[in-house]
Tab-separated table of C-alpha atoms in Angstrom:
chain	number	residue	atom	x	y	z
R	1	MET	CA	8.724	-14.300	-2.421
R	2	ARG	CA	11.966	-15.114	-4.188
R	3	ASP	CA	12.550	-13.093	-7.358
R	4	ASP	CA	13.871	-16.054	-9.336
R	5	LEU	CA	10.615	-17.944	-8.728
R	6	ASN	CA	8.148	-15.201	-9.602
R	7	LEU	CA	6.793	-15.373	-13.117
R	8	SER	CA	5.880	-12.440	-15.297
R	9	GLY	CA	4.753	-11.615	-18.819
R	10	GLN	CA	4.314	-14.073	-21.675
R	11	ASP	CA	6.426	-16.781	-20.001
R	12	ALA	CA	4.185	-16.692	-16.942
R	13	ARG	CA	1.046	-17.121	-19.001
R	14	ARG	CA	2.475	-20.139	-20.842
R	15	GLN	CA	3.807	-21.871	-17.730
R	16	LEU	CA	0.769	-21.249	-15.543
R	17	THR	CA	-1.725	-22.206	-18.255
R	18	ALA	CA	0.134	-25.473	-18.855
R	19	LEU	CA	0.176	-26.306	-15.145
R	20	LEU	CA	-3.244	-25.122	-14.034
R	21	GLY	CA	-5.110	-26.206	-17.154
R	22	TYR	CA	-8.242	-24.109	-16.608
R	23	GLY	CA	-8.145	-22.107	-19.815
R	24	ARG	CA	-6.112	-19.110	-20.838
R	25	LEU	CA	-4.802	-16.830	-18.076
R	26	ASP	CA	-6.338	-13.338	-18.336
R	27	THR	CA	-3.510	-11.084	-17.154
R	28	SER	CA	-5.692	-7.979	-17.429
R	29	GLN	CA	-7.401	-9.220	-14.256
R	30	LEU	CA	-4.130	-9.435	-12.307
R	31	GLY	CA	-3.852	-6.806	-9.606
R	32	MET	CA	-7.637	-6.545	-9.356
R	33	ALA	CA	-9.673	-8.359	-6.737
R	34	ALA	CA	-12.422	-8.021	-4.210
R	35	THR	CA	-11.210	-5.792	-1.408
R	36	ASN	CA	-11.840	-8.498	1.191
R	37	ARG	CA	-9.580	-11.016	-0.623
R	38	ALA	CA	-5.961	-11.169	-1.744
R	39	VAL	CA	-4.731	-13.733	-4.280
R	40	LEU	CA	-1.057	-14.426	-4.955
R	41	VAL	CA	0.329	-16.491	-7.834
R	42	ALA	CA	3.893	-17.827	-7.961
R	43	GLY	CA	5.748	-20.726	-9.458
R	44	GLY	CA	9.021	-22.044	-10.674
R	45	LYS	CA	11.137	-25.143	-10.970
R	46	ILE	CA	12.235	-27.235	-8.024
R	47	GLY	CA	14.858	-29.964	-7.767
R	48	LEU	CA	15.057	-33.073	-5.638
R	49	ASN	CA	15.264	-32.481	-1.865
R	50	LYS	CA	14.861	-28.725	-2.326
R	51	ARG	CA	12.518	-26.348	-0.498
R	52	HIS	CA	11.085	-23.049	-1.722
R	53	ILE	CA	9.590	-20.860	0.995
R	54	TYR	CA	6.760	-18.413	0.324
R	55	GLU	CA	5.470	-16.001	2.933
R	56	LEU	CA	1.985	-14.512	2.670
R	57	PRO	CA	1.833	-11.249	4.659
R	58	LEU	CA	-0.897	-11.479	7.289
R	59	PRO	CA	-3.315	-8.528	7.047
R	60	LEU	CA	-3.512	-6.563	10.310
R	61	SER	CA	-7.251	-6.093	9.802
R	62	LEU	CA	-7.698	-9.814	10.612
R	63	ARG	CA	-5.769	-9.686	13.885
R	64	LEU	CA	-7.756	-10.511	17.026
R	65	LYS	CA	-11.098	-10.652	15.210
R	66	ALA	CA	-13.191	-13.731	15.940
R	67	ASP	CA	-14.919	-13.765	12.570
R	68	TRP	CA	-14.958	-15.954	9.442
R	69	HIS	CA	-11.729	-16.140	7.449
R	70	ARG	CA	-10.310	-18.534	4.868
R	71	PHE	CA	-6.879	-19.367	3.461
R	72	THR	CA	-6.827	-21.390	0.231
R	73	VAL	CA	-3.597	-22.920	-1.075
R	74	THR	CA	-3.358	-24.762	-4.412
R	75	LEU	CA	-0.210	-26.358	-5.811
R	76	ALA	CA	-0.044	-27.949	-9.270
R	77	PHE	CA	3.020	-29.650	-10.733
R	78	ALA	CA	4.057	-31.632	-13.783
R	79	ALA	CA	6.314	-34.574	-12.859
R	80	PRO	CA	7.563	-37.246	-15.262
R	81	THR	CA	5.450	-40.414	-15.021
R	82	VAL	CA	6.348	-44.090	-14.770
R	83	GLY	CA	3.644	-46.137	-16.505
R	84	GLN	CA	4.428	-49.631	-15.212
R	85	LEU	CA	4.302	-48.783	-11.486
R	86	THR	CA	1.351	-48.113	-9.178
R	87	ARG	CA	3.230	-45.112	-7.833
R	88	TYR	CA	3.212	-43.399	-11.208
R	89	ARG	CA	5.176	-40.205	-10.479
R	90	SER	CA	8.941	-40.154	-10.635
R	91	ALA	CA	8.921	-37.488	-7.922
R	92	LYS	CA	6.345	-35.640	-5.904
R	93	VAL	CA	6.023	-31.997	-5.072
R	94	TYR	CA	3.913	-30.886	-2.131
R	95	PHE	CA	3.418	-27.949	0.198
R	96	HIS	CA	3.062	-27.771	3.922
R	97	THR	CA	2.448	-24.965	6.358
R	98	PRO	CA	4.727	-25.296	9.387
R	99	ASP	CA	2.663	-22.975	11.593
R	100	MET	CA	-1.039	-23.679	11.128
R	101	SER	CA	-1.847	-21.717	14.295
R	102	LEU	CA	-1.252	-18.469	12.381
R	103	ALA	CA	-4.320	-19.191	10.239
R	104	GLY	CA	-6.405	-19.492	13.390
R	105	ASP	CA	-8.159	-22.798	12.643
R	106	ASN	CA	-8.039	-26.143	10.819
R	107	ARG	CA	-8.122	-27.615	7.334
R	108	ILE	CA	-11.550	-28.414	5.912
R	109	ASN	CA	-13.012	-30.550	3.073
R	110	ALA	CA	-10.092	-33.003	2.756
R	111	GLU	CA	-7.559	-34.925	4.792
R	112	HIS	CA	-4.232	-33.126	4.339
R	113	ARG	CA	-2.169	-36.287	3.769
R	114	ALA	CA	-4.614	-37.629	1.153
R	115	VAL	CA	-4.492	-34.499	-1.017
R	116	ARG	CA	-0.748	-35.017	-1.571
R	117	ARG	CA	-1.296	-38.214	-3.581
R	118	GLY	CA	-1.957	-36.592	-6.962
R	119	SER	CA	-0.293	-33.818	-8.917
R	120	LEU	CA	-2.647	-31.131	-7.589
R	121	GLN	CA	-2.790	-30.328	-3.889
R	122	HIS	CA	-5.660	-28.085	-2.833
R	123	GLU	CA	-6.338	-27.209	0.787
R	124	ILE	CA	-8.706	-24.813	2.530
R	125	ILE	CA	-8.083	-23.549	6.052
R	126	GLU	CA	-11.208	-21.922	7.398
R	127	GLY	CA	-12.395	-20.786	10.775
R	128	TYR	CA	-13.858	-18.255	13.152
R	129	ARG	CA	-11.260	-18.124	15.924
R	130	ALA	CA	-9.354	-14.916	16.465
R	131	MET	CA	-5.951	-14.882	14.783
R	132	THR	CA	-3.146	-13.757	17.075
R	133	PHE	CA	-0.045	-12.395	15.393
R	134	VAL	CA	2.099	-9.275	15.445
R	135	ASP	CA	2.680	-6.676	12.772
R	136	GLY	CA	4.974	-8.118	10.098
R	137	ASP	CA	4.078	-11.794	10.660
R	138	THR	CA	3.551	-13.984	7.602
R	139	PHE	CA	1.770	-17.239	6.787
R	140	PRO	CA	4.628	-19.500	5.580
R	141	ILE	CA	4.140	-22.054	2.812
R	142	HIS	CA	6.947	-24.517	2.068
R	143	VAL	CA	7.023	-26.189	-1.359
R	144	GLU	CA	9.192	-29.341	-1.350
R	145	CYS	CA	10.260	-32.053	-3.802
R	146	MET	CA	11.133	-35.681	-3.058
R	147	ASP	CA	11.502	-38.995	-4.894
R	148	ASP	CA	8.366	-41.060	-5.392
R	149	ALA	CA	8.325	-44.029	-7.814
R	150	GLN	CA	11.923	-43.647	-8.914
R	151	HIS	CA	14.879	-41.325	-8.440
R	152	LEU	CA	14.747	-37.928	-10.062
R	153	ARG	CA	18.038	-37.541	-11.884
R	154	ALA	CA	20.505	-34.973	-10.620
R	155	GLY	CA	19.985	-31.618	-12.279
R	156	ASN	CA	16.385	-32.388	-13.291
R	157	THR	CA	13.672	-30.087	-12.030
R	158	ILE	CA	9.898	-30.152	-11.836
R	159	ARG	CA	7.750	-27.177	-12.816
R	160	TYR	CA	5.057	-26.036	-10.417
R	161	ALA	CA	2.536	-23.256	-9.861
R	162	LEU	CA	1.283	-22.038	-6.504
R	163	VAL	CA	-1.884	-19.998	-5.880
R	164	VAL	CA	-2.627	-18.692	-2.382
R	165	SER	CA	-5.562	-16.589	-1.221
R	166	VAL	CA	-6.707	-15.075	2.062
R	167	GLU	CA	-10.213	-13.725	2.497
R	168	THR	CA	-12.800	-12.720	5.061
R	169	ALA	CA	-16.328	-11.344	5.106
R	170	GLU	CA	-16.676	-7.779	3.811
R	171	ARG	CA	-18.101	-6.658	7.149
R	172	THR	CA	-14.886	-7.860	8.842
R	173	SER	CA	-12.421	-6.129	6.538
R	174	ASN	CA	-12.486	-4.529	3.117
R	175	THR	CA	-8.760	-3.708	3.074
R	176	ILE	CA	-7.139	-7.163	2.823
R	177	HIS	CA	-6.197	-6.735	-0.841
R	178	GLU	CA	-4.531	-3.368	-0.144
R	179	GLU	CA	-2.768	-4.584	3.004
R	180	VAL	CA	-1.196	-7.612	1.327
R	181	ARG	CA	-0.290	-5.654	-1.819
R	182	ASP	CA	1.345	-2.854	0.202
R	183	ARG	CA	3.391	-5.276	2.320
R	184	LEU	CA	4.610	-7.105	-0.784
R	185	ARG	CA	5.625	-3.793	-2.383
R	186	ILE	CA	7.565	-2.781	0.745
R	187	ARG	CA	9.341	-6.140	0.723
R	188	ALA	CA	10.194	-5.795	-2.989
R	189	ARG	CA	11.627	-2.296	-2.450
R	190	ALA	CA	13.724	-3.519	0.482
R	191	ARG	CA	15.142	-6.360	-1.651
R	192	GLY	CA	15.936	-3.864	-4.405
R	193	ARG	CA	17.898	-1.668	-1.991
R	194	VAL	CA	19.852	-4.651	-0.659
R	195	ARG	CA	20.976	-5.590	-4.202
R	196	LEU	CA	22.420	-2.153	-4.926
């Protein structure tokens, strides 16, 4: 994930709480999870016709196993509103996943075009088919911004928060949390070396 988009500390709590709206964020719980699930939180500000790309490392323990698995992606954003129009947002922010085949199955519970109509997009990709990928592959998530009811002025940005999780049954794998965490740490170290 891009460093300039990752949130940390007090600023993260304020921004995420304002966007997600489900009570105060308990940061003492960050870094802790069930071993068969990994949850990533990111966010930032995006301008018109921009794309931010996030890549969730795919856990090797899920590869080639025809067992239950689920990816959940939630995007919340706060766009300026236009009260006198039926299309009330000045701009819309949405995510899409260019390679759904990596998740092994299809979206459930909602039609993926319909969930883009509000300011919260929540999608679940669940299935039982074996996932075929190679070591180092990621599940890409593209966050994009475009005009809706009116033009977003040049230089203006829209705040957003993104929460992504991958999980499976405990009998399938109890190392997903570790696998994703370790791959993200390796990626962060590599970026740190490149900057020096």
